[in-house]
PDB file of C-alpha atoms in Angstrom:
ATOM      1  CA  UNK A   1     -26.079 -55.343 -32.358  1.00 42.00           C
ATOM      2  CA  UNK A   2     -29.306 -56.497 -33.964  1.00 40.00           C
ATOM      3  CA  UNK A   3     -27.547 -56.709 -37.334  1.00 39.00           C
ATOM      4  CA  UNK A   4     -24.916 -59.058 -35.917  1.00 38.00           C
ATOM      5  CA  UNK A   5     -27.544 -61.171 -34.187  1.00 38.00           C
ATOM      6  CA  UNK A   6     -29.542 -61.477 -37.407  1.00 39.00           C
ATOM      7  CA  UNK A   7     -26.338 -62.250 -39.295  1.00 37.00           C
ATOM      8  CA  UNK A   8     -25.599 -64.992 -36.787  1.00 38.00           C
ATOM      9  CA  UNK A   9     -29.086 -66.432 -37.255  1.00 39.00           C
ATOM     10  CA  UNK A  10     -28.660 -66.326 -41.045  1.00 40.00           C
ATOM     11  CA  UNK A  11     -25.247 -67.996 -40.944  1.00 36.00           C
ATOM     12  CA  UNK A  12     -26.381 -70.861 -38.786  1.00 38.00           C
ATOM     13  CA  UNK A  13     -29.855 -71.163 -40.263  1.00 39.00           C
ATOM     14  CA  UNK A  14     -29.120 -74.487 -41.900  1.00 36.00           C
ATOM     15  CA  UNK A  15     -27.630 -75.938 -38.714  1.00 39.00           C
ATOM     16  CA  UNK A  16     -30.118 -74.876 -36.047  1.00 40.00           C
ATOM     17  CA  UNK A  17     -33.808 -74.485 -35.549  1.00 43.00           C
ATOM     18  CA  UNK A  18     -34.738 -70.825 -35.021  1.00 43.00           C
ATOM     19  CA  UNK A  19     -37.924 -68.910 -34.494  1.00 47.00           C
ATOM     20  CA  UNK A  20     -38.642 -65.197 -34.683  1.00 44.00           C
ATOM     21  CA  UNK A  21     -41.466 -64.210 -32.357  1.00 46.00           C
ATOM     22  CA  UNK A  22     -43.134 -60.814 -32.636  1.00 45.00           C
ATOM     23  CA  UNK A  23     -43.169 -59.744 -28.994  1.00 46.00           C
ATOM     24  CA  UNK A  24     -44.951 -56.669 -27.610  1.00 47.00           C
ATOM     25  CA  UNK A  25     -42.436 -53.970 -28.597  1.00 48.00           C
ATOM     26  CA  UNK A  26     -39.457 -55.937 -29.859  1.00 51.00           C
ATOM     27  CA  UNK A  27     -38.874 -59.067 -31.812  1.00 62.00           C
ATOM     28  CA  UNK A  28     -37.721 -62.034 -29.807  1.00 63.00           C
ATOM     29  CA  UNK A  29     -35.341 -64.344 -31.640  1.00 60.00           C
ATOM     30  CA  UNK A  30     -34.988 -67.925 -30.464  1.00 63.00           C
ATOM     31  CA  UNK A  31     -32.024 -70.014 -31.609  1.00 59.00           C
ATOM     32  CA  UNK A  32     -31.793 -73.580 -30.311  1.00 58.00           C
ATOM     33  CA  UNK A  33     -34.468 -72.744 -27.724  1.00 57.00           C
ATOM     34  CA  UNK A  34     -32.473 -69.768 -26.347  1.00 60.00           C
ATOM     35  CA  UNK A  35     -34.344 -66.493 -26.843  1.00 64.00           C
ATOM     36  CA  UNK A  36     -33.005 -62.930 -27.162  1.00 63.00           C
ATOM     37  CA  UNK A  37     -34.799 -59.636 -27.662  1.00 63.00           C
ATOM     38  CA  UNK A  38     -34.019 -57.222 -30.505  1.00 62.00           C
ATOM     39  CA  UNK A  39     -31.259 -55.629 -28.429  1.00 62.00           C
ATOM     40  CA  UNK A  40     -29.502 -58.951 -27.997  1.00 60.00           C
ATOM     41  CA  UNK A  41     -30.487 -59.243 -24.348  1.00 56.00           C
ATOM     42  CA  UNK A  42     -31.155 -62.726 -23.002  1.00 57.00           C
ATOM     43  CA  UNK A  43     -34.879 -63.396 -22.589  1.00 57.00           C
ATOM     44  CA  UNK A  44     -35.176 -67.111 -21.909  1.00 58.00           C
ATOM     45  CA  UNK A  45     -32.992 -70.172 -21.819  1.00 58.00           C
ATOM     46  CA  UNK A  46     -35.780 -72.259 -23.226  1.00 57.00           C
ATOM     47  CA  UNK A  47     -36.280 -74.208 -20.014  1.00 66.00           C
ATOM     48  CA  UNK A  48     -39.535 -73.891 -18.162  1.00 70.00           C
ATOM     49  CA  UNK A  49     -42.755 -72.177 -19.076  1.00 76.00           C
ATOM     50  CA  UNK A  50     -42.933 -68.621 -20.410  1.00 76.00           C
ATOM     51  CA  UNK A  51     -45.332 -66.374 -22.309  1.00 79.00           C
ATOM     52  CA  UNK A  52     -44.329 -64.177 -25.240  1.00 78.00           C
ATOM     53  CA  UNK A  53     -46.942 -62.095 -27.055  1.00 80.00           C
ATOM     54  CA  UNK A  54     -49.883 -64.192 -25.875  1.00 84.00           C
ATOM     55  CA  UNK A  55     -48.252 -67.498 -26.820  1.00 84.00           C
ATOM     56  CA  UNK A  56     -47.181 -70.062 -24.227  1.00 85.00           C
ATOM     57  CA  UNK A  57     -43.881 -71.896 -24.665  1.00 81.00           C
ATOM     58  CA  UNK A  58     -42.654 -74.854 -22.657  1.00 80.00           C
ATOM     59  CA  UNK A  59     -38.942 -75.639 -22.805  1.00 76.00           C
ATOM     60  CA  UNK A  60     -38.664 -73.432 -25.890  1.00 73.00           C
ATOM     61  CA  UNK A  61     -41.435 -75.193 -27.810  1.00 81.00           C
ATOM     62  CA  UNK A  62     -44.753 -73.502 -28.625  1.00 85.00           C
ATOM     63  CA  UNK A  63     -47.474 -75.067 -26.499  1.00 90.00           C
ATOM     64  CA  UNK A  64     -50.644 -73.015 -27.034  1.00 92.00           C
ATOM     65  CA  UNK A  65     -52.194 -69.545 -27.137  1.00 92.00           C
ATOM     66  CA  UNK A  66     -53.263 -67.798 -23.939  1.00 91.00           C
ATOM     67  CA  UNK A  67     -56.949 -68.259 -23.091  1.00 93.00           C
ATOM     68  CA  UNK A  68     -59.223 -65.654 -21.464  1.00 94.00           C
ATOM     69  CA  UNK A  69     -58.881 -67.641 -18.203  1.00 94.00           C
ATOM     70  CA  UNK A  70     -55.073 -67.427 -18.487  1.00 91.00           C
ATOM     71  CA  UNK A  71     -55.282 -63.648 -18.950  1.00 91.00           C
ATOM     72  CA  UNK A  72     -57.571 -63.439 -15.901  1.00 93.00           C
ATOM     73  CA  UNK A  73     -55.059 -65.447 -13.815  1.00 91.00           C
ATOM     74  CA  UNK A  74     -52.300 -63.108 -14.988  1.00 86.00           C
ATOM     75  CA  UNK A  75     -54.379 -60.047 -14.074  1.00 90.00           C
ATOM     76  CA  UNK A  76     -55.072 -61.457 -10.582  1.00 92.00           C
ATOM     77  CA  UNK A  77     -51.377 -62.231 -10.170  1.00 88.00           C
ATOM     78  CA  UNK A  78     -50.418 -58.648 -11.134  1.00 88.00           C
ATOM     79  CA  UNK A  79     -52.917 -57.293  -8.588  1.00 93.00           C
ATOM     80  CA  UNK A  80     -51.454 -59.575  -5.889  1.00 93.00           C
ATOM     81  CA  UNK A  81     -47.918 -58.417  -6.743  1.00 89.00           C
ATOM     82  CA  UNK A  82     -49.002 -54.761  -6.497  1.00 91.00           C
ATOM     83  CA  UNK A  83     -50.665 -55.453  -3.128  1.00 93.00           C
ATOM     84  CA  UNK A  84     -47.540 -57.316  -1.950  1.00 91.00           C
ATOM     85  CA  UNK A  85     -45.363 -54.333  -2.936  1.00 90.00           C
ATOM     86  CA  UNK A  86     -47.512 -51.937  -0.907  1.00 91.00           C
ATOM     87  CA  UNK A  87     -47.503 -54.337   2.070  1.00 89.00           C
ATOM     88  CA  UNK A  88     -43.740 -54.703   1.827  1.00 87.00           C
ATOM     89  CA  UNK A  89     -43.218 -50.951   1.883  1.00 84.00           C
ATOM     90  CA  UNK A  90     -45.587 -50.656   4.834  1.00 83.00           C
ATOM     91  CA  UNK A  91     -43.797 -53.460   6.683  1.00 81.00           C
ATOM     92  CA  UNK A  92     -40.391 -51.874   6.116  1.00 77.00           C
ATOM     93  CA  UNK A  93     -41.614 -48.494   7.331  1.00 72.00           C
ATOM     94  CA  UNK A  94     -43.232 -50.005  10.424  1.00 75.00           C
ATOM     95  CA  UNK A  95     -40.126 -51.991  11.274  1.00 73.00           C
ATOM     96  CA  UNK A  96     -38.257 -48.749  12.017  1.00 66.00           C
ATOM     97  CA  UNK A  97     -38.987 -47.079  15.328  1.00 63.00           C
ATOM     98  CA  UNK A  98     -40.863 -43.821  15.268  1.00 62.00           C
ATOM     99  CA  UNK A  99     -38.486 -40.909  15.580  1.00 65.00           C
ATOM    100  CA  UNK A 100     -39.167 -37.178  15.834  1.00 69.00           C
ATOM    101  CA  UNK A 101     -36.682 -36.675  13.020  1.00 68.00           C
ATOM    102  CA  UNK A 102     -38.696 -39.020  10.810  1.00 63.00           C
ATOM    103  CA  UNK A 103     -42.402 -38.864  11.755  1.00 64.00           C
ATOM    104  CA  UNK A 104     -43.577 -39.936   8.302  1.00 66.00           C
ATOM    105  CA  UNK A 105     -41.197 -42.912   8.086  1.00 58.00           C
ATOM    106  CA  UNK A 106     -39.944 -41.594   4.758  1.00 60.00           C
ATOM    107  CA  UNK A 107     -36.237 -41.498   5.516  1.00 58.00           C
ATOM    108  CA  UNK A 108     -33.799 -43.685   7.352  1.00 58.00           C
ATOM    109  CA  UNK A 109     -34.664 -42.676  10.932  1.00 53.00           C
ATOM    110  CA  UNK A 110     -31.210 -42.484  12.431  1.00 53.00           C
ATOM    111  CA  UNK A 111     -27.635 -42.306  11.567  1.00 53.00           C
ATOM    112  CA  UNK A 112     -25.387 -45.097  12.736  1.00 53.00           C
ATOM    113  CA  UNK A 113     -23.041 -42.607  14.395  1.00 51.00           C
ATOM    114  CA  UNK A 114     -25.777 -41.348  16.709  1.00 48.00           C
ATOM    115  CA  UNK A 115     -26.892 -44.616  18.322  1.00 50.00           C
ATOM    116  CA  UNK A 116     -26.412 -43.180  21.801  1.00 48.00           C
ATOM    117  CA  UNK A 117     -28.891 -40.416  20.995  1.00 48.00           C
ATOM    118  CA  UNK A 118     -31.677 -42.799  19.979  1.00 48.00           C
ATOM    119  CA  UNK A 119     -34.415 -43.371  22.511  1.00 51.00           C
ATOM    120  CA  UNK A 120     -35.857 -46.788  21.859  1.00 51.00           C
ATOM    121  CA  UNK A 121     -37.188 -48.549  24.882  1.00 49.00           C
ATOM    122  CA  UNK A 122     -37.695 -52.288  25.138  1.00 48.00           C
ATOM    123  CA  UNK A 123     -41.459 -51.941  25.167  1.00 52.00           C
ATOM    124  CA  UNK A 124     -41.501 -50.286  21.725  1.00 54.00           C
ATOM    125  CA  UNK A 125     -39.139 -52.908  20.430  1.00 55.00           C
ATOM    126  CA  UNK A 126     -41.427 -55.716  21.633  1.00 55.00           C
ATOM    127  CA  UNK A 127     -44.458 -54.219  19.897  1.00 56.00           C
ATOM    128  CA  UNK A 128     -42.835 -54.244  16.494  1.00 55.00           C
ATOM    129  CA  UNK A 129     -43.907 -57.364  14.638  1.00 57.00           C
ATOM    130  CA  UNK A 130     -41.885 -59.008  11.939  1.00 60.00           C
ATOM    131  CA  UNK A 131     -44.113 -60.332   9.209  1.00 62.00           C
ATOM    132  CA  UNK A 132     -43.315 -63.112   6.822  1.00 74.00           C
ATOM    133  CA  UNK A 133     -44.426 -61.879   3.428  1.00 80.00           C
ATOM    134  CA  UNK A 134     -44.367 -64.635   0.831  1.00 85.00           C
ATOM    135  CA  UNK A 135     -44.300 -63.465  -2.766  1.00 85.00           C
ATOM    136  CA  UNK A 136     -47.520 -64.277  -4.681  1.00 87.00           C
ATOM    137  CA  UNK A 137     -47.561 -67.596  -6.498  1.00 85.00           C
ATOM    138  CA  UNK A 138     -46.917 -67.225 -10.221  1.00 81.00           C
ATOM    139  CA  UNK A 139     -49.667 -68.777 -12.360  1.00 84.00           C
ATOM    140  CA  UNK A 140     -48.409 -71.802 -14.257  1.00 82.00           C
ATOM    141  CA  UNK A 141     -49.753 -72.060 -17.786  1.00 82.00           C
ATOM    142  CA  UNK A 142     -48.012 -75.202 -19.063  1.00 80.00           C
TER     143      UNK A 142
END
């Protein structure tokens, strides 16, 4: 697949602007501001702001290198996403009623065919809170 992608880049080299970016583990090839990884998988359509190998691109055009402050923002964002994931799992587990068949909240607590056997009173239902969990804001580097 990579051979055919490189062949395509070579054939149209005179007609289009292309860039080969050395990404973390694979090369990213951008043709007319559309980027693909070495396996031919779509990476970016060139619109918006994205970071590849410490370089910031806006609408497919190199803008600047990442700064230490940018890396710090990215690290904080990753920590917030990890915290959000844990909170989401906790929220999902708490949204199910406690059941003797599932005291650890690790499995779906009932089977849809046994609704009559469930003992959920209205008081327990009222105490379950639904939380709105917004996803952390992505740092914007452009």
